[in-house]
Backbone as CSV, one residue per row, in Angstrom:
resi,resn,N_x,N_y,N_z,CA_x,CA_y,CA_z,C_x,C_y,C_z
1,PHE,-14.458,-19.777,1.383,-14.179,-18.552,1.874,-14.684,-18.469,3.375
2,ASP,-13.935,-18.443,4.293,-14.279,-18.441,5.799,-14.343,-17.146,6.407
3,ALA,-14.600,-16.895,7.732,-14.911,-15.808,8.278,-13.537,-15.126,8.300
4,ARG,-12.573,-15.673,8.590,-11.037,-15.028,8.678,-10.838,-14.324,7.377
5,CYS,-11.161,-14.885,6.383,-10.705,-14.327,5.039,-11.751,-12.983,4.864
6,ALA,-13.023,-13.102,5.321,-13.747,-11.931,5.215,-13.338,-10.858,6.029
7,VAL,-13.009,-11.170,7.357,-12.357,-10.214,8.177,-11.032,-9.468,7.749
8,ARG,-10.094,-10.288,7.024,-8.816,-9.694,6.424,-9.284,-8.810,5.157
9,ALA,-10.207,-9.463,4.461,-10.562,-8.472,3.289,-11.064,-7.130,3.715
10,ALA,-11.951,-7.102,4.604,-12.554,-5.791,5.258,-11.267,-4.897,5.784
11,GLU,-10.484,-5.672,6.622,-9.339,-4.936,6.998,-8.467,-4.104,5.661
12,LEU,-8.253,-4.823,4.790,-7.381,-4.489,3.626,-8.228,-3.242,2.987
13,LYS,-9.542,-3.577,2.848,-10.405,-2.582,2.017,-10.304,-1.174,2.970
14,ALA,-10.285,-1.516,4.288,-10.281,0.016,5.123,-8.910,0.585,5.024
15,LEU,-7.704,-0.190,5.109,-6.578,0.200,4.866,-6.399,1.135,3.533
16,GLN,-6.809,0.309,2.319,-6.972,0.869,1.133,-7.539,2.293,1.123
17,ALA,-8.524,2.480,1.721,-9.474,3.707,1.879,-8.775,4.709,2.479
18,SER,-7.725,4.312,3.176,-6.910,5.459,4.065,-5.564,5.941,3.432
19,VAL,-5.455,5.227,2.218,-3.919,5.525,1.459,-4.250,7.059,0.834
20,LEU,-3.227,7.871,1.313,-3.316,9.296,0.566,-2.812,9.136,-0.702
21,PRO,-2.955,10.047,-1.472,-2.642,10.334,-2.963,-1.085,10.446,-3.018
22,CYS,-0.448,10.281,-4.087,0.870,10.120,-4.170,1.469,11.530,-3.967
23,PRO,2.465,11.576,-2.965,3.216,12.930,-2.656,3.890,13.565,-3.959
24,PHE,4.211,12.915,-4.807,5.035,13.117,-6.064,4.046,13.830,-7.117
25,CYS,3.106,13.094,-7.579,2.264,13.689,-8.581,0.654,13.717,-8.361
26,GLY,0.308,13.419,-7.030,-0.972,13.789,-6.719,-2.065,12.515,-7.344
27,SER,-1.563,11.629,-8.047,-2.511,10.480,-8.463,-2.855,9.712,-7.224
28,PRO,-3.844,8.862,-7.394,-4.295,7.939,-6.512,-3.140,6.798,-6.350
29,ALA,-2.997,6.149,-5.107,-2.132,5.066,-4.804,-2.875,3.982,-4.438
30,THR,-2.221,2.648,-4.516,-2.799,1.569,-4.249,-1.957,0.592,-3.314
31,LEU,-2.495,0.070,-2.245,-1.903,-0.982,-1.613,-1.941,-2.409,-2.063
32,GLU,-0.527,-2.998,-2.192,-0.675,-4.232,-2.691,0.438,-5.281,-2.165
33,PRO,0.357,-6.416,-2.372,1.532,-7.311,-2.031,2.802,-7.233,-2.689
34,LYS,3.859,-7.162,-1.989,5.170,-7.067,-2.733,5.236,-8.231,-3.753
35,GLU,5.577,-7.726,-5.110,5.759,-8.899,-6.092,6.490,-9.996,-5.669
36,GLY,6.111,-11.144,-5.855,6.736,-12.333,-5.476,6.432,-12.636,-4.047
37,SER,5.762,-12.095,-3.246,5.594,-12.266,-1.803,4.120,-12.119,-1.279
38,ARG,3.671,-12.995,-0.327,2.375,-12.658,0.096,2.591,-11.955,1.529
39,ASP,3.630,-11.907,2.006,3.839,-11.447,3.444,4.372,-10.051,3.587
40,TRP,4.665,-9.381,2.499,5.301,-8.108,2.344,4.423,-7.314,1.531
41,TRP,4.347,-5.996,2.113,3.344,-5.147,1.213,4.020,-3.675,0.893
42,GLN,3.443,-3.190,-0.067,3.889,-1.898,-0.420,2.746,-0.919,-0.855
43,VAL,2.925,0.240,-1.021,2.024,1.253,-1.746,2.580,1.898,-2.817
44,ARG,1.952,1.940,-3.958,2.668,2.536,-5.107,1.449,3.229,-5.786
45,CYS,2.165,4.284,-6.491,1.261,5.405,-7.150,0.815,4.574,-8.171
46,ILE,-0.332,4.877,-8.734,-1.083,4.172,-10.249,-0.700,4.878,-11.434
47,ASN,-0.141,6.107,-11.199,0.422,6.709,-12.499,1.727,6.060,-12.934
48,TYR,1.834,5.375,-14.016,2.966,4.498,-14.418,4.028,5.628,-14.616
49,GLU,3.732,6.590,-15.313,4.874,7.547,-15.406,5.711,8.226,-14.254
50,CYS,4.834,8.211,-13.110,5.235,8.761,-11.888,6.133,7.570,-11.278
51,GLY,5.824,6.521,-10.930,6.437,5.414,-10.392,6.660,5.400,-8.839
52,GLY,6.049,6.362,-8.327,6.120,6.567,-6.825,5.805,5.369,-6.169
53,ARG,6.557,4.923,-5.113,6.307,3.545,-4.347,7.046,3.810,-2.920
54,ASN,6.765,3.043,-1.989,7.494,2.801,-0.891,8.286,1.615,-0.690
55,TRP,9.251,1.462,0.102,9.800,0.217,0.613,8.834,-0.749,1.037
56,ALA,9.149,-2.115,0.894,8.042,-2.994,1.132,8.244,-3.125,2.861
57,LYS,6.928,-3.501,3.294,7.011,-3.511,4.777,6.442,-4.922,5.172
58,PRO,6.535,-5.257,6.273,6.219,-6.688,6.729,4.663,-6.626,7.169
59,SER,3.885,-5.696,7.068,2.458,-5.731,7.206,1.858,-4.614,6.370
60,ALA,0.598,-5.019,5.910,0.021,-3.873,5.078,-0.282,-2.494,5.959
61,SER,-0.542,-2.566,7.226,-0.590,-1.304,7.976,0.599,-0.584,7.974
62,ASP,1.703,-1.192,8.179,3.049,-0.618,8.162,3.425,0.052,6.784
63,ALA,3.005,-0.578,5.692,3.083,-0.040,4.397,2.280,1.333,4.168
64,VAL,0.970,1.213,4.755,0.333,2.500,4.516,0.686,3.564,5.433
65,ASP,0.874,3.231,6.881,1.564,4.299,7.571,2.802,5.021,7.249
66,THR,3.794,4.250,6.404,5.036,4.820,5.968,4.594,5.592,4.713
67,TRP,3.897,5.254,3.907,3.167,6.056,2.887,2.616,7.377,3.161
68,ASN,1.736,7.393,4.198,0.921,8.356,4.358,1.824,9.484,5.308
69,ARG,2.945,9.010,5.689,3.774,9.999,6.539,4.715,10.883,5.654
70,ARG,4.718,10.582,4.352,5.440,11.397,3.373,4.703,12.740,3.313
71,SER,5.444,13.629,2.814,4.881,14.929,2.638,3.919,14.857,1.419
72,HIS,2.813,15.600,1.685,1.844,15.499,0.689,1.341,17.154,0.521
73,GLU,2.245,17.888,0.506,2.163,19.408,0.204,2.360,19.689,-1.182
């Protein structure tokens, strides 16, 4: 575990903390790597019955920014 990993982990933790609730059902959402990829990221609702998610993006910050721009009213 080197310093770069620690910095990356801290960045991802901060991004996760900034993820807004699901705009469809209000449940919490989570940032995760796209299935089968370490380079693409997406945000998804943790409510299995809702299934809300965004398109995968080439960076974790892009995925969070896209998710947080959705209407949350």
